[in-house]
Amino acid sequence: MTSNQQTAGRALAGAGPSRSKRRKWLDQEGRWGLLFVSPYLIHFIVFVAGPLAASLYFSLSDYDMLNPPKWTGLDNYARLLHDPLFWKSLWNTLYFVILFVPSQAFLALLLAVALNRKLKGLKLFRMAHFIPVISSWTVILYVADSVFNPRFGFANAFLTRIGLDPQRWLQDEQLVIPLLVLIAVWKGIGYMMVIYLAGLQSVPGDLYEAADIDGAGAVRKFRAITLPLISPTTFLVIVLSTISTFQAFEQIYVLTGGAGGITAAGGPNNASLVLMLYLYREGFAFMRMGYASALAWVLFTILFVLTLLQLRLQGRWVHYD
Amino acid sequence: MRRKTAAGIIGWTVVLISSLVMLVPFLTTLFNSLKTYKEYTAVPPKWIPETFQWSNYSEVLKLGNFGAYTMNSFIVALLSVAGALLSCSLVGYAFARLRFPLKNALFVMVLGTMMIPPVVIIIPHFIIFNELNLLDTLTPLWVIEWLAQPFGIFLMRQAFMNIPKEYEESAKMEGCNPFQIYWRVCMPMALPTLATLAIFTFMGKWNEILAPVIYLTTNEKYTLPIGILSLGGQWFGNEQYMVAAALLSLLPILAVFLFAEKYFVQNHVSSGIK
């Protein structure tokens, strides 16, 4: 790819024989190129590299934004180890990720397989699944509330009708995370489904025809053809959704906090306090920027290790032709 | 053959049920937004209100800072779109077509930044904007978009690489400089990808919650998603207004979506697979 670009660049520069022999380090095209990429250069230096270094430094200091940061070494990290709320938020996050990632990946694949055919009105069905995707979490709050409001939602009306006890749903310590997962799967499934649809379209149709001749059933075809050939997409979906779910913030902030904002979010009794929510609370509500930065680096490290692990494991089950 | 129809029926059923699961809660929400407070809090709930209280919507437009939130959301989203289109196409064009020092190293950096979770740099960003005295303004919400986000760069680079080089060569012969070639020849040909980038930037900014929550403190400066949440206190005892407000905030995105559905899908295909 890179050599192609270089050839492309050379062709564009109208590379005469004298030019290609001895080129100045920074010719006219090079200056244009640097000018073109300068927005990203500024971005990288000011908003990526600098902040990365700063946040590592903050994580090793005591910093409240009013006074200059005071170096404390690994203190913040040591405090994290003895902080029950950190462990609780870590556990909540893991619980959320473990419930969410596989169930969404599986259901999205199922849906994509069902939609991967010539159906009348296919576009309408696809659009139906996209409406939650394009909604903000604030919209989703009221949609979810119409069903799961403990007082006047339809879920409790249904439970009462069939003679079961009404539930407190998002205000129930046991139910809050599974329900948040359910809502998140519902909201995001259209997005994942489209990624899968693109993957399915690359599976050659003659494989299925051959399987038809051999008399293979739908389930067998799915397991023997679709699943292995779609595995690169599955891998991508799982990696992407693991990374983003570990950083879940908005959905939990809105759905558990509602109008109450950060002081109400994460409840009941911190049962839905995830790492990002805890980080936000420590950093922006209590101004413990050092401690919050340490939390950020722990989260970053977990994500880094998980991504490496997933890359290592992909050889075992991902099929590339 | 019979097997095929059986699979077809199962597929149809899955699609149909799943579509209902997607749409019915939205319909319920729409009905909720048209109820009186008494109907809204009735136990057991009634699905369809007796008469549609369209006045709930006009109350939303009158009450509170709803107009200001809408304005703020538009400012942030539109400035972000303008910035993303310009900066990502410039940088993307350079990576696709120009030859300059450290090009490959820089491109690796672009890919690398995509992997960095935003969580590690949120706090320094906050401190930067604090130093610049830009807290509680809309600027932090859109200004980064003018500095080319990695995903957009990647998308635009891909689009420019797919344009046949002959077009640019003839412009080059006529003595156009790289900026003229980029602007006059390549930008018009990259319009579909620009549309995709515009739509996704708009949607992302319109729905964003984390950044507004961090940067904004004055109520009149809130964007729609956090503004609506903040109305809870004002409309205590009239919560059906909040449902109407939330649905109103969905309208612009919904309009864009219905108008340009194919660009939504195109983005997923190119971001997901390539």
XYZ file of C-alpha atoms in Angstrom:
595
model
C 0.000 0.000 0.000
C 2.731 2.420 0.976
C 4.807 1.772 -2.111
C 1.682 2.439 -4.154
C 1.269 5.764 -2.476
C 4.859 6.653 -3.161
C 4.471 5.781 -6.815
C 1.294 7.784 -6.847
C 3.042 10.736 -5.298
C 5.925 10.491 -7.719
C 3.616 10.300 -10.699
C 1.764 13.321 -9.424
C 4.939 15.298 -9.017
C 5.615 14.582 -12.672
C 8.874 12.895 -11.717
C 11.335 13.757 -14.430
C 14.603 11.821 -14.558
C 16.615 14.592 -12.918
C 14.183 14.842 -10.011
C 14.097 11.184 -9.149
C 17.885 10.974 -9.034
C 18.517 13.509 -6.338
C 15.632 14.932 -4.395
C 15.828 17.635 -1.865
C 14.606 16.594 1.572
C 11.881 19.180 1.474
C 10.851 20.079 -2.047
C 7.783 21.993 -3.050
C 5.462 19.030 -2.854
C 6.859 18.124 0.553
C 6.059 21.607 1.816
C 2.506 21.357 0.480
C 2.160 17.963 2.116
C 3.273 19.243 5.500
C 0.941 22.200 5.167
C -1.937 19.845 4.384
C -1.255 17.602 7.381
C -0.565 20.464 9.779
C -4.064 20.316 11.374
C -3.353 16.761 12.412
C 0.180 17.630 13.566
C -1.237 20.260 15.914
C -3.915 17.821 16.982
C -1.368 15.155 17.772
C 1.025 17.365 19.703
C -1.500 19.461 21.629
C -4.388 17.054 22.113
C -2.789 13.607 22.115
C 0.918 13.406 22.935
C 0.924 16.271 25.426
C -2.214 15.083 27.234
C -0.915 11.499 27.398
C 2.279 12.660 29.108
C 0.369 15.075 31.342
C -2.147 12.498 32.442
C 0.608 10.021 33.295
C 2.255 12.745 35.374
C -1.029 13.680 37.096
C -1.625 10.043 37.937
C 1.617 10.184 39.916
C 0.687 13.357 41.768
C -1.849 15.024 43.968
C -3.727 17.518 41.819
C -6.913 19.503 42.432
C -6.571 22.054 39.599
C -6.321 24.924 42.075
C -2.786 24.212 43.222
C 0.030 22.917 41.027
C 0.341 19.128 40.979
C 2.382 17.675 43.842
C 4.455 14.593 43.041
C 3.375 11.639 45.165
C 4.829 8.730 43.216
C 2.689 5.622 43.140
C 0.438 6.805 45.996
C -2.694 7.089 43.858
C -2.228 3.588 42.527
C -1.617 2.222 46.024
C -4.798 3.922 47.231
C -6.737 2.390 44.336
C -5.804 -1.084 45.542
C -7.440 -0.377 48.898
C -10.440 1.471 47.547
C -13.587 -0.695 47.774
C -15.411 1.586 45.322
C -12.674 1.049 42.729
C -13.067 -2.728 43.024
C -16.820 -2.422 42.934
C -16.716 -0.253 39.807
C -14.209 -2.604 38.180
C -16.460 -5.571 38.902
C -19.537 -3.708 37.645
C -17.705 -2.812 34.448
C -16.588 -6.407 33.863
C -20.079 -7.680 34.574
C -21.496 -5.196 32.085
C -18.941 -6.088 29.393
C -19.338 -9.854 29.852
C -23.105 -9.667 29.549
C -23.151 -7.102 26.772
C -20.443 -7.972 24.251
C -21.327 -11.608 23.437
C -25.089 -11.109 23.534
C -25.017 -8.154 21.199
C -22.565 -9.822 18.807
C -24.704 -12.968 18.692
C -28.060 -11.239 18.252
C -26.671 -8.845 15.645
C -25.334 -11.785 13.620
C -28.661 -13.580 13.901
C -30.470 -10.502 12.687
C -28.011 -9.905 9.858
C -28.437 -13.483 8.626
C -32.208 -13.025 8.695
C -31.937 -9.737 6.812
C -29.332 -10.938 4.304
C -31.758 -11.829 1.544
C -33.926 -10.209 -1.036
C -36.885 -9.186 1.046
C -39.619 -6.812 0.009
C -39.335 -3.704 2.121
C -35.896 -4.723 3.375
C -34.844 -1.111 3.531
C -37.716 -0.292 5.872
C -36.784 -3.094 8.246
C -33.169 -1.978 8.258
C -34.279 1.562 8.988
C -36.440 0.381 11.893
C -33.323 -1.030 13.529
C -31.453 2.192 12.992
C -33.811 4.510 14.832
C -32.439 3.603 18.280
C -28.901 3.925 16.865
C -29.442 7.541 15.827
C -31.169 8.501 19.088
C -29.325 10.217 21.909
C -29.279 8.508 25.299
C -31.629 11.213 26.525
C -34.232 10.068 24.019
C -33.561 6.462 24.992
C -34.117 7.396 28.658
C -37.746 8.277 27.959
C -38.236 5.321 25.637
C -36.875 2.955 28.289
C -38.910 4.721 30.935
C -42.133 4.113 29.029
C -41.506 0.398 29.482
C -39.551 0.134 32.727
C -40.888 2.929 34.880
C -41.468 1.233 38.270
C -44.753 3.047 38.818
C -46.474 3.422 35.453
C -44.362 1.477 32.945
C -45.747 -1.263 30.748
C -43.389 -3.970 32.027
C -44.856 -3.812 35.522
C -48.382 -3.566 34.165
C -47.678 -6.804 32.327
C -46.152 -8.525 35.381
C -49.113 -7.513 37.541
C -51.540 -8.750 34.909
C -50.024 -12.239 34.869
C -49.905 -12.305 38.664
C -46.211 -11.597 39.300
C -44.697 -8.978 41.587
C -43.834 -5.647 40.000
C -40.089 -4.874 39.860
C -38.101 -1.751 40.596
C -36.063 -2.274 37.390
C -33.276 0.322 37.165
C -33.701 1.065 40.863
C -33.075 -2.548 41.805
C -29.514 -3.454 42.771
C -29.721 -6.885 41.165
C -31.584 -5.882 38.026
C -29.893 -2.608 37.159
C -26.913 -3.951 35.189
C -28.741 -6.707 33.290
C -31.407 -4.170 32.353
C -28.820 -1.581 31.271
C -27.287 -4.313 29.108
C -30.649 -5.166 27.607
C -31.301 -1.528 26.724
C -27.790 -1.079 25.314
C -28.110 -4.228 23.176
C -31.452 -2.980 21.904
C -30.053 0.453 21.082
C -26.866 -0.655 19.355
C -27.906 -3.797 17.553
C -28.746 -2.033 14.282
C -25.216 -0.678 14.075
C -23.575 -4.052 14.606
C -26.044 -5.679 12.248
C -24.954 -3.432 9.373
C -21.309 -4.328 9.971
C -22.285 -7.996 9.853
C -24.378 -7.467 6.718
C -21.317 -6.096 4.950
C -19.360 -9.152 6.084
C -22.092 -11.543 4.946
C -22.179 -9.995 1.514
C -18.561 -11.050 1.025
C -19.407 -14.741 1.596
C -19.514 -16.303 -1.904
C -22.980 -17.606 -2.799
C -21.721 -20.697 -4.640
C -20.609 -22.207 -1.321
C -24.241 -22.311 -0.247
C -25.285 -23.745 -3.605
C -22.735 -26.515 -3.188
C -24.042 -27.166 0.318
C -27.599 -27.276 -1.038
C -26.564 -29.977 -3.509
C -25.021 -31.932 -0.639
C -28.331 -31.591 1.182
C -27.098 -29.498 4.090
C -29.750 -27.850 6.256
C -29.913 -24.182 7.252
C -28.303 -24.726 10.655
C -25.506 -26.818 9.215
C -24.854 -24.254 6.480
C -24.714 -21.534 9.100
C -22.208 -23.433 11.237
C -20.051 -24.806 8.435
C -20.012 -21.854 6.024
C -21.317 -18.608 7.500
C -19.738 -18.742 10.941
C -16.140 -19.463 9.837
C -16.265 -17.082 6.866
C -17.732 -14.285 8.938
C -15.249 -14.744 11.780
C -13.048 -11.734 10.817
C -16.146 -9.535 11.165
C -17.071 -11.182 14.451
C -13.563 -10.545 15.692
C -13.765 -6.894 14.716
C -17.193 -6.495 16.292
C -16.035 -8.069 19.549
C -12.823 -6.034 19.787
C -14.593 -2.753 19.010
C -17.463 -3.350 21.358
C -15.216 -4.532 24.201
C -13.148 -1.359 23.940
C -16.158 0.930 23.839
C -18.132 -0.921 26.507
C -15.272 -0.716 28.984
C -15.591 3.037 28.597
C -19.387 3.105 28.830
C -20.419 6.362 30.437
C -23.257 8.213 28.724
C -25.835 5.443 28.871
C -25.329 4.762 32.560
C -25.032 8.443 33.410
C -28.353 9.173 31.733
C -30.336 6.032 32.499
C -29.433 5.792 36.182
C -28.912 9.490 36.883
C -31.722 10.984 34.841
C -32.336 14.540 35.904
C -30.246 13.956 39.043
C -26.969 14.063 37.127
C -23.720 12.722 38.484
C -24.788 12.587 42.117
C -27.652 10.235 41.264
C -25.876 8.243 38.534
C -24.371 4.845 39.314
C -27.072 3.839 41.730
C -28.828 2.286 43.434
C -26.172 1.942 46.120
C -23.402 2.098 43.480
C -24.719 -1.085 41.892
C -24.202 0.432 38.433
C -21.116 2.488 39.212
C -18.781 1.655 36.316
C -15.157 2.780 35.977
C -15.867 5.776 33.764
C -18.579 7.018 36.089
C -16.283 6.655 39.073
C -13.533 8.449 37.172
C -15.872 11.282 36.283
C -17.090 11.581 39.857
C -13.569 11.657 41.342
C -12.165 13.994 38.701
C -14.899 16.424 37.831
C -17.176 16.353 40.871
C -14.505 16.099 43.601
C -11.626 17.630 41.603
C -9.288 14.759 42.504
C -7.598 14.920 39.121
C -4.578 12.876 40.175
C -6.646 9.997 41.466
C -8.949 10.140 38.448
C -5.916 10.056 36.124
C -4.649 6.960 37.904
C -8.056 5.391 37.309
C -7.799 6.345 33.644
C -4.418 4.647 33.318
C -5.659 1.505 34.999
C -8.552 1.433 32.549
C -6.160 2.116 29.657
C -3.894 -0.735 30.789
C -6.814 -3.143 31.021
C -7.927 -2.188 27.512
C -4.403 -2.526 26.170
C -3.918 -5.981 27.683
C -7.342 -7.129 26.510
C -6.700 -5.939 22.971
C -3.331 -7.724 22.892
C -4.989 -10.843 24.260
C -7.705 -10.715 21.642
C -5.121 -10.240 18.900
C -3.195 -13.234 20.237
C -6.306 -15.377 20.427
C -7.610 -14.457 16.997
C -5.342 -17.031 15.331
C -7.239 -19.768 17.136
C -10.675 -19.047 15.760
C -10.559 -16.356 13.100
C -10.550 -17.694 9.575
C -8.936 -15.643 6.804
C -8.761 -16.866 3.278
C -37.015 -26.440 -1.799
C -39.359 -26.896 1.123
C -36.453 -26.354 3.480
C -35.710 -23.090 1.773
C -39.211 -21.741 2.336
C -39.111 -22.873 5.961
C -35.862 -20.954 6.479
C -37.450 -18.026 4.680
C -40.425 -18.000 7.011
C -38.198 -18.185 10.093
C -36.096 -15.333 8.708
C -39.175 -13.250 8.036
C -40.514 -13.879 11.533
C -37.207 -12.888 13.143
C -37.085 -9.677 11.114
C -40.691 -8.811 11.798
C -40.550 -9.436 15.552
C -37.273 -7.614 15.850
C -38.628 -4.603 13.946
C -41.619 -4.488 16.266
C -39.313 -4.664 19.294
C -37.476 -1.660 17.860
C -40.505 0.423 16.921
C -43.180 -0.275 19.534
C -41.283 1.378 22.420
C -40.835 4.498 20.257
C -44.526 4.499 19.426
C -45.305 4.134 23.146
C -43.019 7.091 23.827
C -44.761 9.136 21.159
C -48.117 8.368 22.784
C -46.686 9.258 26.186
C -45.655 12.651 24.840
C -49.274 13.294 23.846
C -50.857 12.457 27.211
C -52.077 14.636 30.027
C -50.073 14.289 33.229
C -52.894 12.225 34.699
C -52.829 9.812 31.778
C -49.027 9.765 31.773
C -48.931 8.555 35.397
C -52.008 6.343 35.263
C -51.762 2.836 36.759
C -52.304 0.609 34.890
C -51.006 2.641 31.941
C -53.113 3.242 28.869
C -51.311 2.901 25.565
C -53.133 5.474 23.452
C -54.225 8.760 25.068
C -57.886 9.803 25.023
C -57.150 12.946 23.021
C -53.734 13.838 21.622
C -52.354 16.755 23.642
C -50.378 18.437 20.853
C -50.173 21.417 23.177
C -47.465 19.515 25.097
C -45.171 20.290 22.191
C -45.984 23.957 22.076
C -45.427 24.125 25.860
C -41.945 22.711 25.333
C -41.139 25.371 22.780
C -42.371 28.089 25.128
C -40.976 26.907 28.434
C -37.480 26.950 29.774
C -34.343 27.253 27.698
C -35.399 24.780 25.043
C -34.775 27.276 22.256
C -31.300 28.022 23.586
C -30.418 24.329 23.832
C -31.525 23.775 20.244
C -29.483 26.730 19.060
C -26.413 25.497 20.963
C -26.774 21.995 19.566
C -26.951 23.375 16.032
C -23.938 25.635 16.567
C -21.820 22.793 17.930
C -22.937 20.265 15.325
C -22.597 22.567 12.310
C -19.229 24.022 13.314
C -18.003 20.487 13.929
C -19.187 19.344 10.522
C -17.497 22.267 8.775
C -14.258 21.635 10.649
C -14.276 17.894 10.086
C -14.943 18.212 6.354
C -12.154 20.723 5.828
C -9.464 19.317 8.077
C -10.018 15.614 7.437
C -10.132 16.096 3.682
C -6.926 18.154 3.704
C -5.040 15.653 5.817
C -6.619 12.693 4.053
C -5.629 14.128 0.671
C -2.023 14.556 1.771
C -1.872 10.935 2.916
C -3.515 9.706 -0.274
C -1.635 11.744 -2.855
C 1.231 13.936 -1.679
C 4.773 12.931 -0.854
C 6.265 14.594 2.189
C 8.804 13.862 4.928
C 7.787 11.428 7.687
C 4.598 10.552 5.840
C 4.541 6.902 6.846
C 5.444 7.588 10.459
C 2.663 10.160 10.633
C 0.143 7.776 9.186
C 1.071 5.165 11.767
C 0.441 7.876 14.360
C -3.033 8.482 12.945
C -3.831 4.792 13.253
C -2.286 4.738 16.726
C -4.441 7.624 17.958
C -7.521 5.683 16.923
C -6.530 3.036 19.469
C -6.063 5.415 22.395
C -9.177 5.404 24.553
C -10.423 8.966 25.062
C -10.573 8.335 28.785
C -6.827 8.905 29.306
C -6.821 12.316 27.677
C -10.119 13.743 28.950
C -8.632 15.318 32.067
C -5.724 17.076 30.286
C -8.174 18.363 27.672
C -10.267 19.828 30.456
C -7.176 21.478 31.912
C -6.147 22.892 28.522
C -9.544 24.510 28.030
C -9.471 25.750 31.600
C -6.108 27.440 30.936
C -7.533 28.987 27.768
C -10.514 30.284 29.746
C -12.858 28.341 27.519
C -14.732 26.360 30.143
C -18.476 26.910 30.051
C -18.320 27.916 26.383
C -19.277 25.854 23.361
C -15.753 26.038 21.905
C -14.315 22.846 23.485
C -17.201 20.908 21.988
C -16.348 21.667 18.367
C -12.828 23.054 18.109
C -11.063 19.669 18.034
C -13.027 18.771 14.927
C -11.100 21.495 13.084
C -7.889 19.595 13.822
C -8.755 16.419 11.910
C -9.960 13.378 13.815
C -8.230 10.095 12.876
C -11.368 8.317 11.763
C -12.267 11.093 9.324
C -8.710 11.229 7.991
C -8.838 7.518 7.346
C -12.202 7.770 5.613
C -11.130 10.667 3.376
C -7.774 9.107 2.509
C -9.618 6.008 1.373
C -11.949 8.112 -0.785
C -9.146 10.090 -2.454
C -7.154 6.932 -3.160
C -10.102 5.588 -5.134
C -10.133 8.555 -7.520
C -8.342 7.750 -10.818
C -5.114 9.730 -11.017
C -5.643 10.843 -14.623
C -7.911 13.678 -13.502
C -5.249 15.153 -11.293
C -2.516 14.726 -13.886
C -4.338 16.838 -16.442
C -4.953 19.529 -13.825
C -1.263 19.358 -12.993
C -0.371 19.905 -16.653
C -2.472 23.025 -16.645
C -0.318 24.327 -13.832
C -2.592 23.832 -10.822
C -0.868 23.667 -7.451
C -1.710 20.832 -5.014
C -4.290 22.925 -3.210
C -6.104 23.756 -6.425
C -6.043 20.120 -7.483
C -7.385 19.065 -4.096
C -10.080 21.708 -4.007
C -11.229 21.838 -7.619
C -10.641 18.302 -8.853
C -10.715 15.907 -5.921
C -13.188 17.428 -3.469
C -16.101 17.343 -5.943
C -15.337 13.708 -6.677
C -15.282 12.795 -2.994
C -18.738 14.213 -2.313
C -20.375 10.914 -1.237
C -17.680 10.297 1.375
C -17.853 13.932 2.489
C -21.593 13.460 2.969
C -20.979 10.375 5.072
C -18.428 12.189 7.209
C -20.770 15.180 7.585
C -23.687 13.028 8.676
C -21.667 11.075 11.185
C -20.031 14.122 12.676
C -23.409 15.826 12.950
C -25.000 12.831 14.618
C -22.112 12.295 17.003
C -22.103 15.916 18.130
C -25.864 16.252 18.280
C -26.129 13.259 20.598
C -22.952 13.789 22.606
C -23.339 13.874 26.379
C -19.944 13.371 28.031
C -18.246 16.518 26.688
C -21.169 18.904 27.366
C -21.505 17.460 30.861
C -17.819 18.113 31.512
C -17.463 21.528 29.893
C -20.779 23.328 30.417
C -22.108 24.670 33.703
C -24.514 27.498 32.794
C -27.936 26.190 31.895
C -28.455 28.483 28.864
C -25.283 27.054 27.339
C -26.409 23.429 27.508
C -26.934 21.387 24.367
C -30.180 19.469 23.893
C -29.386 16.069 25.460
C -28.200 17.510 28.766
C -30.531 20.500 28.615
C -33.606 18.298 28.460
C -32.361 16.279 31.427
C -31.932 19.496 33.396
C -35.563 20.488 32.809
C -36.717 17.801 35.249
C -36.876 20.240 38.137
C -38.768 22.907 36.220
C -41.346 20.512 34.899
C -41.917 18.541 38.048
C -45.521 17.381 37.848
C -45.512 17.789 34.083
C -43.000 15.140 33.060
C -44.840 14.373 29.845
C -43.335 17.638 28.547
C -39.883 16.115 28.900
C -40.920 13.192 26.725
C -42.115 15.650 24.094
C -38.875 17.626 24.408
C -36.774 14.474 23.944
C -38.695 13.471 20.841
C -38.356 16.991 19.431
C -34.592 16.712 19.871
C -34.641 13.549 17.761
C -36.350 15.249 14.803
C -33.332 16.812 13.038
C -31.360 13.543 13.175
C -34.382 11.601 12.040
C -34.840 13.979 9.116
C -31.188 13.612 8.098
C -31.480 9.858 8.445
C -34.621 9.493 6.354
C -33.147 11.797 3.731
C -29.733 10.155 3.482
C -30.084 6.595 4.752
C -27.559 5.160 2.309
C -24.747 7.302 3.706
C -25.335 5.890 7.183
C -24.901 2.384 5.880
C -21.958 3.243 3.649
C -20.006 4.506 6.624
C -20.446 1.285 8.532
C -19.335 -0.739 5.582
C -16.182 1.245 5.034
C -15.336 1.670 8.712
C -16.166 -1.885 9.602
C -14.436 -3.858 6.947
C -11.676 -1.848 5.395
